[in-house]
Coordinates of C-alpha atoms in Angstrom, one line a residue:
Chain Q
X31 CA 4.0 35.4 -26.4
X32 CA 3.1 37.4 -24.3
X33 CA 3.0 37.2 -20.3
X34 CA -0.7 37.6 -20.1
X35 CA -0.9 34.5 -22.3
X36 CA 1.8 32.7 -20.2
X37 CA -0.1 31.8 -16.8
X38 CA -3.4 30.7 -18.6
X39 CA -1.3 29.0 -20.4
X40 CA 1.1 27.4 -17.4
X41 CA -2.2 26.5 -15.1
X42 CA -4.2 24.3 -18.3
X43 CA -0.6 22.5 -18.8
X44 CA -0.9 21.8 -14.3
X45 CA -4.6 20.8 -15.1
X46 CA -4.1 18.1 -18.4
X47 CA -0.8 16.9 -16.5
X48 CA -3.5 16.3 -13.0
X49 CA -5.6 14.9 -14.9
X50 CA -3.5 12.5 -17.4
X51 CA -2.1 11.5 -13.9
X52 CA -5.4 10.5 -12.6
X53 CA -5.7 8.1 -15.7
X54 CA -2.9 7.4 -15.4
X55 CA -3.0 5.4 -12.3
X56 CA -6.4 4.3 -13.1
X57 CA -4.9 2.5 -15.7
X58 CA -1.4 1.3 -14.2
X59 CA -3.1 -2.1 -13.4
X60 CA -4.3 -2.7 -15.9
X61 CA 0.1 -1.7 -17.3
X62 CA 1.6 -3.6 -14.8
X63 CA 0.3 -7.1 -14.8
X64 CA 1.6 -7.7 -18.8
X65 CA 4.7 -7.9 -17.6
X66 CA 4.6 -9.6 -14.4
X67 CA 2.6 -12.1 -16.4
X68 CA 5.5 -12.8 -18.7
X69 CA 8.0 -13.3 -16.0
X70 CA 10.8 -15.3 -16.3
X71 CA 10.9 -16.6 -12.5
X72 CA 8.6 -18.8 -10.7
X73 CA 7.9 -16.5 -8.9
X74 CA 5.7 -13.2 -9.5
X75 CA 8.0 -10.4 -10.1
X76 CA 9.2 -8.2 -13.3
X77 CA 10.9 -10.3 -16.0
X78 CA 14.6 -10.7 -14.8
X79 CA 17.0 -12.2 -18.2
X80 CA 13.9 -12.8 -20.6
X81 CA 10.1 -13.3 -21.5
X82 CA 8.6 -16.0 -20.8
X83 CA 5.3 -17.7 -21.4
X84 CA 5.3 -20.5 -19.0
X85 CA 2.1 -19.2 -16.5
X86 CA 0.6 -18.5 -19.3
X87 CA 1.2 -22.3 -20.2
X88 CA 0.1 -23.3 -16.6
X89 CA -3.1 -22.3 -16.9
X90 CA -3.8 -23.5 -20.0
X91 CA -3.0 -27.2 -19.4
X92 CA -4.2 -26.9 -15.9
X93 CA -7.7 -28.9 -15.3
X94 CA -8.6 -27.2 -12.6
X95 CA -8.1 -23.5 -14.4
X96 CA -9.7 -24.5 -17.2
X97 CA -12.7 -26.3 -15.4
X98 CA -13.6 -23.1 -13.5
X99 CA -13.3 -21.4 -17.0
X100 CA -15.8 -23.4 -18.5
X101 CA -17.8 -23.0 -15.5
X102 CA -18.6 -19.7 -15.6
X103 CA -18.2 -19.2 -18.6
X104 CA -21.9 -20.8 -19.0
X105 CA -23.6 -19.0 -16.1
X106 CA -22.3 -15.9 -17.5
X107 CA -24.2 -16.9 -20.7
X108 CA -26.8 -18.7 -19.0
X109 CA -28.0 -15.8 -16.7
X110 CA -26.9 -13.2 -19.1
X111 CA -29.1 -14.5 -21.1
X112 CA -31.7 -14.5 -18.4
X113 CA -31.5 -10.8 -17.4
X114 CA -31.5 -9.7 -21.2
X115 CA -35.5 -10.9 -21.5
X116 CA -36.7 -10.1 -17.8
X117 CA -35.3 -6.5 -17.5
X118 CA -36.2 -6.0 -21.1
X119 CA -39.4 -6.8 -20.9
X120 CA -40.2 -5.1 -17.2
X121 CA -38.5 -2.2 -19.0
X122 CA -40.5 -2.1 -21.8
X123 CA -43.5 -2.4 -19.8
X124 CA -42.5 0.4 -17.7
X125 CA -41.5 2.5 -20.6
X126 CA -45.4 1.6 -22.0
X127 CA -47.1 1.8 -18.4
X128 CA -45.6 4.8 -17.4
X129 CA -47.3 5.8 -14.2
X130 CA -45.6 5.9 -10.4
X131 CA -46.6 2.5 -10.2
X132 CA -44.0 2.1 -13.1
X133 CA -41.2 4.1 -11.9
X134 CA -41.6 2.1 -8.0
X135 CA -40.9 -0.4 -10.0
X136 CA -38.0 0.4 -12.7
X137 CA -36.7 1.3 -8.7
X138 CA -37.0 -1.4 -7.3
X139 CA -35.4 -3.6 -10.2
X140 CA -32.3 -1.5 -9.4
X141 CA -32.0 -2.3 -6.3
X142 CA -29.6 -5.9 -6.3
X143 CA -27.0 -3.0 -7.7
X144 CA -27.2 -0.8 -4.6
X145 CA -27.7 -3.6 -1.9
X146 CA -24.1 -5.0 -0.9
X147 CA -23.5 -8.5 -2.2
X148 CA -22.2 -9.4 1.6
X149 CA -26.0 -8.9 2.7
X150 CA -26.9 -10.4 -0.6
X151 CA -25.3 -13.1 0.1
X152 CA -26.2 -13.7 3.3
X153 CA -30.0 -12.8 2.9
X154 CA -29.9 -15.9 -0.6
X155 CA -27.7 -18.4 1.7
X156 CA -30.7 -19.3 4.0
X157 CA -33.3 -19.4 1.2
X158 CA -31.4 -21.0 -1.3
X159 CA -30.4 -23.8 1.5
X160 CA -33.5 -24.3 1.8
X161 CA -35.1 -24.0 -1.8
X162 CA -32.2 -27.3 -2.5
X163 CA -30.4 -24.3 -4.6
X164 CA -27.3 -24.3 -2.6
X165 CA -23.9 -25.5 -4.0
X166 CA -26.3 -26.5 -7.6
X167 CA -25.9 -24.5 -11.2
X168 CA -29.4 -23.8 -11.2
X169 CA -28.3 -21.9 -7.4
X170 CA -25.8 -19.7 -9.1
X171 CA -27.7 -18.7 -12.0
X172 CA -30.7 -17.6 -10.1
X173 CA -28.2 -14.9 -8.6
X174 CA -26.4 -13.9 -10.9
X175 CA -29.7 -13.5 -13.2
X176 CA -31.5 -10.8 -10.2
X177 CA -28.6 -8.9 -9.8
X178 CA -27.4 -8.7 -13.8
X179 CA -31.6 -7.7 -14.2
X180 CA -30.9 -4.2 -12.9
X181 CA -28.0 -3.4 -16.4
X182 CA -30.1 -4.5 -19.1
X183 CA -32.7 -2.6 -17.1
X184 CA -30.8 0.7 -17.0
X185 CA -29.6 0.4 -20.8
X186 CA -32.9 -0.8 -22.2
X187 CA -34.4 2.3 -20.6
X188 CA -32.2 4.9 -21.3
X189 CA -32.8 2.9 -25.0
X190 CA -36.0 3.2 -24.8
X191 CA -35.8 7.2 -23.7
X192 CA -36.0 9.0 -26.6
X193 CA -38.4 6.9 -28.2
X194 CA -42.1 8.0 -28.6
X195 CA -44.7 6.0 -27.2
X196 CA -47.0 7.2 -29.8
X197 CA -45.1 4.6 -32.5
X198 CA -46.6 1.8 -30.0
X199 CA -49.8 3.1 -30.2
X200 CA -50.4 3.7 -33.8
X201 CA -48.8 0.2 -35.0
X202 CA -51.3 -1.7 -32.3
X203 CA -54.0 1.8 -33.4
X204 CA -53.1 -0.4 -37.0
X205 CA -54.1 -3.5 -35.8
X206 CA -50.7 -5.3 -35.0
X207 CA -51.0 -7.6 -32.4
X208 CA -48.8 -7.0 -29.1
X209 CA -46.2 -9.6 -30.0
X210 CA -45.4 -7.8 -33.7
X211 CA -45.4 -4.2 -32.6
X212 CA -42.5 -5.7 -29.2
X213 CA -41.0 -7.0 -32.5
X214 CA -40.9 -4.9 -35.2
X215 CA -41.3 -1.6 -33.0
X216 CA -39.9 -2.1 -30.4
X217 CA -37.3 -4.7 -30.6
X218 CA -34.8 -2.6 -33.3
X219 CA -35.3 0.9 -30.9
X220 CA -34.2 -1.1 -28.3
X221 CA -31.6 -3.6 -29.6
X222 CA -28.7 -1.7 -28.7
X223 CA -29.7 -1.2 -25.0
X224 CA -30.5 -5.3 -25.0
X225 CA -26.9 -5.4 -26.2
X226 CA -24.9 -3.4 -23.8
X227 CA -27.1 -4.8 -21.1
X228 CA -26.4 -8.3 -22.3
X229 CA -22.5 -7.3 -21.9
X230 CA -22.8 -5.6 -18.6
X231 CA -24.8 -8.2 -17.4
X232 CA -22.4 -11.2 -18.3
X233 CA -19.3 -9.0 -17.5
X234 CA -20.9 -8.7 -13.7
X235 CA -21.4 -12.4 -13.5
X236 CA -18.6 -14.0 -14.5
X237 CA -17.0 -11.9 -12.5
X238 CA -18.9 -11.9 -9.3
X239 CA -17.7 -13.4 -6.2
X240 CA -19.2 -12.5 -2.9
X241 CA -22.8 -14.5 -3.2
X242 CA -20.8 -17.0 -5.2
X243 CA -18.8 -17.5 -2.2
X244 CA -22.0 -17.7 0.5
X245 CA -24.3 -20.6 -1.9
X246 CA -21.6 -22.5 -3.2
X247 CA -19.2 -24.5 -1.4
X248 CA -17.8 -27.6 -3.2
X249 CA -19.2 -28.3 -6.8
X250 CA -19.2 -24.9 -8.6
X251 CA -15.8 -23.3 -8.2
X252 CA -15.9 -20.3 -10.2
X253 CA -13.2 -18.6 -11.9
X254 CA -13.9 -15.4 -9.9
X255 CA -13.6 -18.3 -6.5
X256 CA -10.1 -20.0 -7.6
X257 CA -8.4 -16.8 -8.6
X258 CA -9.6 -15.5 -4.6
X259 CA -8.3 -19.2 -3.0
X260 CA -5.2 -18.1 -5.4
X261 CA -4.5 -15.3 -3.8
X262 CA -4.9 -16.6 -0.4
X263 CA -1.5 -16.7 1.9
X264 CA 1.0 -17.7 -0.5
X265 CA -0.1 -16.1 -4.6
X266 CA -0.3 -18.8 -7.2
X267 CA 0.9 -17.0 -10.3
X268 CA -1.1 -18.8 -13.0
X269 CA -3.4 -16.0 -11.2
X270 CA -1.2 -13.4 -13.0
X271 CA -1.7 -14.9 -16.7
X272 CA -5.4 -15.3 -16.0
X273 CA -5.6 -11.6 -14.8
X274 CA -4.4 -10.8 -18.8
X275 CA -6.6 -13.0 -20.2
X276 CA -9.6 -12.0 -18.4
X277 CA -8.4 -7.5 -19.2
X278 CA -8.1 -8.8 -22.9
X279 CA -11.5 -10.0 -23.0
X280 CA -12.9 -7.6 -21.1
X281 CA -11.7 -5.1 -23.2
X282 CA -13.2 -7.1 -26.2
X283 CA -16.3 -7.0 -25.2
X284 CA -16.5 -3.7 -24.7
X285 CA -15.4 -2.7 -28.0
X286 CA -17.2 -4.9 -29.6
X287 CA -20.2 -3.5 -27.8
X288 CA -19.3 0.4 -29.0
X289 CA -18.4 -1.1 -32.0
X290 CA -21.9 -2.9 -32.7
X291 CA -23.7 -0.4 -31.1
X292 CA -22.3 2.1 -33.4
X293 CA -24.0 0.3 -36.4
X294 CA -27.4 -0.5 -34.5
X295 CA -27.2 3.4 -35.0
X296 CA -27.4 3.4 -38.5
X297 CA -29.4 0.6 -39.5
X298 CA -31.9 2.1 -37.0
X299 CA -32.3 6.1 -38.2
X300 CA -32.5 3.6 -41.8
X301 CA -35.1 1.6 -40.7
X302 CA -36.8 4.6 -39.2
X303 CA -36.7 6.2 -42.7
X304 CA -38.3 3.0 -44.7
X305 CA -40.8 3.6 -41.8
X306 CA -41.8 7.2 -42.9
X307 CA -41.7 5.7 -46.4
X308 CA -44.2 3.1 -45.9
X309 CA -46.6 5.7 -43.8
X310 CA -46.1 8.2 -46.7
X311 CA -47.5 4.8 -48.7
X312 CA -50.4 4.0 -46.5
X313 CA -52.2 8.1 -46.6
Chain Z
X191 CA -58.3 2.2 -26.3
X192 CA -55.6 1.9 -23.2
X193 CA -56.8 -0.3 -20.7
X194 CA -56.7 -3.4 -22.8
X195 CA -53.3 -3.3 -24.4
X196 CA -52.1 -2.1 -21.4
X197 CA -52.7 -5.2 -19.8
X198 CA -49.9 -7.0 -22.4
X199 CA -47.1 -4.5 -20.5
X200 CA -48.1 -5.4 -16.9
X201 CA -48.2 -9.1 -18.3
X202 CA -44.3 -8.3 -19.2
X203 CA -43.3 -6.9 -15.9
X204 CA -44.9 -9.9 -14.5
X205 CA -41.7 -11.9 -14.3
X206 CA -39.8 -10.1 -13.4
X207 CA -41.3 -8.6 -10.7
X208 CA -41.8 -11.9 -9.2
X209 CA -38.4 -13.4 -10.0
X210 CA -37.0 -9.9 -7.8
X211 CA -39.9 -9.7 -5.0
X212 CA -39.3 -13.7 -4.2
X213 CA -35.4 -14.3 -4.2
X214 CA -34.7 -10.4 -3.4
X215 CA -36.6 -9.1 -1.2
X216 CA -38.6 -11.3 0.8
X217 CA -34.6 -13.3 1.9
X218 CA -34.0 -9.4 2.8
X219 CA -36.2 -9.2 4.8
X220 CA -36.0 -12.4 6.4
X221 CA -32.6 -11.0 7.4
X222 CA -34.3 -8.0 9.6
X223 CA -36.5 -10.9 10.9
X224 CA -33.9 -12.7 11.8
X225 CA -31.9 -9.7 13.3
X226 CA -35.0 -9.6 16.1
X227 CA -35.4 -12.9 16.6
X228 CA -32.6 -15.2 16.5
X229 CA -32.0 -16.6 19.0
X230 CA -34.6 -15.2 21.2
X231 CA -37.5 -12.2 20.2
X232 CA -35.7 -8.5 21.0
X233 CA -33.4 -6.0 20.1
X234 CA -30.7 -8.1 22.3
X235 CA -28.5 -8.5 18.9
X236 CA -28.4 -4.4 18.8
X237 CA -27.4 -4.0 22.0
X238 CA -24.0 -5.1 20.4
X239 CA -24.5 -1.5 18.5
X240 CA -23.7 0.0 22.1
X241 CA -21.6 -1.9 24.1
X242 CA -18.9 -4.2 21.8
X243 CA -15.6 -2.5 21.9
X244 CA -14.8 -4.2 18.5
X245 CA -18.4 -3.5 16.6
X246 CA -17.5 0.2 17.3
X247 CA -13.9 -0.3 15.8
X248 CA -15.1 -2.4 13.5
X249 CA -17.3 0.9 12.4
X250 CA -15.0 3.6 13.1
X251 CA -12.5 2.0 10.6
X252 CA -15.8 1.6 8.1
X253 CA -16.3 5.4 8.5
X254 CA -12.8 6.4 8.3
X255 CA -11.9 4.4 5.3
X256 CA -15.3 5.4 3.8
X257 CA -14.5 8.9 4.4
X258 CA -11.0 9.6 3.1
X259 CA -11.8 7.5 0.0
X260 CA -14.8 9.7 -1.1
X261 CA -12.9 12.5 -0.6
X262 CA -9.4 10.9 -2.5
X263 CA -12.1 9.8 -5.1
X264 CA -14.2 12.9 -5.8
X265 CA -11.2 15.4 -5.9
X266 CA -9.2 13.5 -8.2
X267 CA -12.5 12.6 -10.5
X268 CA -14.1 16.5 -9.8
X269 CA -10.3 16.7 -11.2
X270 CA -10.3 14.6 -14.3
X271 CA -14.4 15.3 -15.2
X272 CA -13.7 19.0 -15.3
X273 CA -10.2 18.7 -18.0
X274 CA -12.8 16.2 -20.0
X275 CA -15.5 19.2 -20.0
X276 CA -13.1 21.6 -21.3
X277 CA -11.2 19.3 -24.4
X278 CA -11.8 18.2 -27.7
X279 CA -13.7 15.5 -29.2
X280 CA -10.6 13.4 -29.9
X281 CA -9.5 14.2 -26.4
X282 CA -12.4 13.3 -24.6
X283 CA -13.1 9.6 -26.3
X284 CA -9.6 8.9 -24.6
X285 CA -10.3 9.9 -21.3
X286 CA -13.6 8.3 -21.4
X287 CA -12.2 5.0 -22.4
X288 CA -9.5 4.9 -19.7
X289 CA -12.3 5.7 -17.6
X290 CA -15.0 3.5 -18.4
X291 CA -12.2 0.4 -19.2
X292 CA -11.4 0.6 -15.5
X293 CA -14.8 0.9 -14.3
X294 CA -15.5 -2.7 -16.0
X295 CA -12.4 -3.5 -14.3
X296 CA -12.6 -7.1 -12.4
X297 CA -12.6 -6.8 -8.8
X298 CA -10.3 -9.6 -8.6
X299 CA -7.7 -8.3 -11.3
X300 CA -7.7 -5.0 -9.6
X301 CA -7.0 -6.3 -6.0
X302 CA -4.3 -8.6 -7.5
X303 CA -2.3 -5.9 -9.5
X304 CA -2.4 -3.8 -6.6
X305 CA -0.4 -6.6 -4.6
X306 CA 1.5 -7.0 -7.2
X307 CA 2.7 -2.8 -7.4
X308 CA 3.0 -2.4 -4.1
X309 CA 3.7 -5.4 -1.5
X310 CA 7.3 -4.2 -0.3
X311 CA 9.1 -7.2 -3.1
X312 CA 6.2 -5.6 -5.6
X313 CA 7.0 -3.4 -9.1
X314 CA 6.7 0.0 -7.3
X315 CA 9.6 -0.7 -4.8
X316 CA 12.1 -2.2 -6.8
X317 CA 11.9 0.7 -9.2
X318 CA 11.8 2.7 -7.1
X319 CA 15.1 0.7 -4.5
X320 CA 16.6 0.4 -7.8
X321 CA 16.8 4.0 -8.9
X322 CA 18.4 4.7 -5.5
X323 CA 15.1 7.1 -4.4
X324 CA 14.7 5.1 -1.0
X325 CA 16.6 2.6 0.3
X326 CA 14.1 0.4 2.0
X327 CA 11.1 -1.1 1.1
X328 CA 7.7 0.8 2.1
X329 CA 5.4 -1.1 3.7
X330 CA 2.3 0.1 1.7
X331 CA -0.2 -3.1 1.0
X332 CA -1.7 -5.2 4.3
X333 CA -2.4 -1.7 5.7
X334 CA -4.6 0.7 5.7
X335 CA -3.1 2.4 3.0
X336 CA -3.4 -0.5 1.0
X337 CA -7.0 -0.3 0.9
X338 CA -6.9 3.6 0.5
X339 CA -5.4 3.0 -2.7
X340 CA -7.8 0.0 -3.8
X341 CA -10.8 1.5 -3.5
X342 CA -10.2 5.0 -4.3
X343 CA -9.0 3.0 -7.4
X344 CA -12.6 1.4 -7.8
X345 CA -14.0 4.4 -6.8
X346 CA -12.5 7.7 -9.0
X347 CA -14.6 7.0 -12.0
X348 CA -17.9 6.4 -10.5
X349 CA -17.1 9.9 -9.4
X350 CA -16.0 11.5 -12.4
X351 CA -19.1 10.1 -14.5
X352 CA -22.1 12.1 -12.5
X353 CA -20.0 14.9 -12.0
X354 CA -18.8 14.9 -15.7
X355 CA -22.6 15.2 -17.0
X356 CA -23.3 18.0 -14.6
X357 CA -20.4 19.7 -15.9
X358 CA -22.3 19.4 -19.3
X359 CA -24.9 21.5 -18.9
X360 CA -23.0 24.0 -17.9
X361 CA -23.2 27.0 -20.4
X362 CA -19.8 28.5 -21.0
X363 CA -21.3 32.3 -20.9
X364 CA -21.8 31.9 -16.9
X365 CA -17.6 32.1 -16.7
X366 CA -17.1 33.9 -19.5
X367 CA -19.2 36.7 -17.8
X368 CA -17.8 37.0 -14.8
X369 CA -14.9 36.4 -16.2
X370 CA -15.6 40.1 -18.7
X371 CA -17.5 41.6 -15.4
X372 CA -13.2 42.0 -14.0
X373 CA -13.6 38.8 -11.2
X374 CA -9.9 36.9 -11.1
X375 CA -9.5 33.1 -12.6
X376 CA -9.5 32.0 -9.1
X377 CA -13.0 34.3 -7.9
X378 CA -14.5 33.1 -11.2
X379 CA -13.8 29.3 -9.9
X380 CA -14.9 29.6 -6.7
X381 CA -17.5 32.0 -6.8
X382 CA -19.4 30.9 -9.9
X383 CA -18.3 27.3 -11.8
X384 CA -18.3 25.4 -8.5
X385 CA -21.6 26.7 -6.8
X386 CA -23.2 25.7 -10.5
X387 CA -21.0 22.2 -10.0
X388 CA -22.7 21.7 -6.7
X389 CA -24.9 19.5 -7.8
X390 CA -22.8 16.6 -9.5
X391 CA -20.2 16.9 -6.3
X392 CA -22.9 15.8 -3.6
X393 CA -24.3 13.5 -5.7
X394 CA -20.2 11.6 -6.3
X395 CA -19.6 12.2 -2.9
X396 CA -23.0 9.9 -1.6
X397 CA -22.6 7.6 -4.4
X398 CA -18.9 6.8 -3.7
X399 CA -19.6 6.9 0.2
X400 CA -22.5 4.6 -0.6
X401 CA -21.1 2.2 -2.5
X402 CA -17.8 1.6 -0.3
X403 CA -20.2 1.0 2.7
X404 CA -20.7 -2.4 1.8
X405 CA -17.2 -3.0 -0.2
X406 CA -16.0 -6.5 1.0
X407 CA -13.1 -7.4 -1.7
X408 CA -10.6 -5.1 -1.9
X409 CA -10.9 -4.7 1.9
X410 CA -9.5 -7.7 2.9
X411 CA -7.7 -9.0 0.1
X412 CA -5.3 -5.2 0.2
X413 CA -6.4 -4.9 3.5
X414 CA -4.8 -8.7 4.7
X415 CA -7.2 -8.6 8.0
X416 CA -6.1 -6.1 9.8
X417 CA -7.9 -2.9 8.1
X418 CA -11.3 -5.2 9.3
X419 CA -14.5 -2.7 7.4
X420 CA -18.1 -3.7 8.2
X421 CA -18.6 -5.8 5.0
X422 CA -15.6 -8.3 6.1
X423 CA -16.9 -8.4 10.0
X424 CA -20.3 -9.9 8.1
X425 CA -18.8 -12.3 6.1
X426 CA -16.9 -12.9 8.9
X427 CA -19.1 -13.6 11.5
X428 CA -21.4 -15.3 9.7
X429 CA -18.9 -18.0 8.6
X430 CA -16.8 -18.5 12.1
X431 CA -19.1 -17.9 14.4
X432 CA -22.2 -18.9 12.8
X433 CA -24.1 -16.2 14.9
X434 CA -27.1 -15.8 12.9
X435 CA -28.7 -13.3 15.3
X436 CA -25.7 -11.0 15.5
X437 CA -24.6 -10.8 11.3
X438 CA -27.7 -10.4 10.7
X439 CA -28.0 -8.1 13.2
X440 CA -24.9 -6.0 11.4
X441 CA -26.3 -6.1 8.0
X442 CA -29.5 -4.6 8.9
X443 CA -27.7 -1.9 10.4
X444 CA -25.5 -1.7 6.8
X445 CA -29.0 -1.9 4.9
X446 CA -30.6 1.0 7.5
X447 CA -27.5 2.8 6.6
X448 CA -27.4 2.7 3.4
X449 CA -31.3 3.4 3.3
X450 CA -31.2 6.9 5.0
X451 CA -27.7 7.2 2.8
X452 CA -30.4 6.9 -0.3
X453 CA -33.0 9.2 1.4
X454 CA -30.9 12.0 1.4
X455 CA -29.2 11.5 -2.1
X456 CA -32.9 11.0 -3.2
X457 CA -33.7 14.5 -1.6
X458 CA -31.2 16.6 -3.1
X459 CA -31.1 15.2 -6.4
X460 CA -33.3 13.3 -9.4
X461 CA -31.6 9.8 -8.8
X462 CA -32.8 8.4 -12.5
X463 CA -30.5 10.6 -13.3
X464 CA -27.5 9.1 -11.7
X465 CA -28.0 5.7 -12.3
X466 CA -29.6 6.8 -15.5
X467 CA -32.3 5.3 -16.2

């Protein structure tokens, strides 16, 4: 190795080391909670003599923790489904109309992502109390649907970015109804966006705490709310196990999303080919 | 053939627009209205901005913590983005996976994990003491250090992603040309590469700063009530004092500050690119 190559190499090694230290900092919390959750002590610490599943056992046998988990799952499932429908329809509309108003609408749909949740919660409190939505499932589902829409609008718009408006016009021009066009032409194009948007909206709802703190009281105790309560004063050790389960679930959801999207892309190109063949047949 | 067919798509947008207008925009307008009408019409709630020393301290805390968070996140994010833009595909996928996974990690799980790591009898102190590096545990949580660590952890991915997508668009030929013309490595970086990445840096800076301003959970848990920032103060004045005029004034001030920040951002970069829509 010549002397001239030494410094660039050293510099690059330092850069690599720096970047990976930052990434190490990012994944450190995920790595640390695993041993902490397996501790054999009654309080939270690293395992001392042996590994133990006691905190997991406590979670899976605790009525309140399981009830909260179920509540959160239910709310996240319904609100993300609603976000998908509303967000996708809106994104498709913006894409097809694509004028200044549509751009403004798209920006409006992103607003719930930008306005801090402490402000949104404060703002919702009044209306929710007035409309009888305070401390109800419907109230939380509505709030999470609203705040989930931006994720779907973003991912569906991204999926439509490379999709030619002329294909929609061709479909209508050849006599397909609007619904058939959505189902057969636009639907397959936005499918990857729908999946990702749904996953993001689901994770968002499942994790959302601040708005829930404002618009609920005793009836609704979602999982984040129970974790939040458990983090005050003396920390409830069950949280360690809950955290690991949550990280694992997030990991699985994101992996499934990536895998589904990859599969979808292949089937879309196959479908595109089929459409071309059909067109050739018609001509 | 335009209008009749387009009508369907206007209807498609309607439900989402109606929902956001009624349950999001209207309540926000009500917050703005209450801030000037509760308990009486006028700007008296806003006088606290001038003569309330506690509120001054809260805003100074907020701006200091958000400024430092932004500085840390943008520098660390730039480093990661730079390396990511210069490594092979597999290596890059691995790096992006770390970032995306952290991005979606539950805010509460992070806060809990950092408390586990940083507290006096926590993982870091235990390890350092048993290695003999320190003999007294360091106080790293329930103070500003804890808040900064927690917030930087949240913001590094948000800073890295826009800077990375900007760096991807920079052709290697600029750097090669500078080198070929005899510039040293640091000169090439400082005079060629850095200016080219400025749009990404600006986007990341404004984005991170704006997001940090409204942060509640992380400072509340890692600050332990000692580093009160504006979001926590809004929540406390809602919960404990029930002074609606005051709480909505705080929220309105924050909302206006954010809008101004975004207006600045919109002037310097293409917003749609940042949010990917």
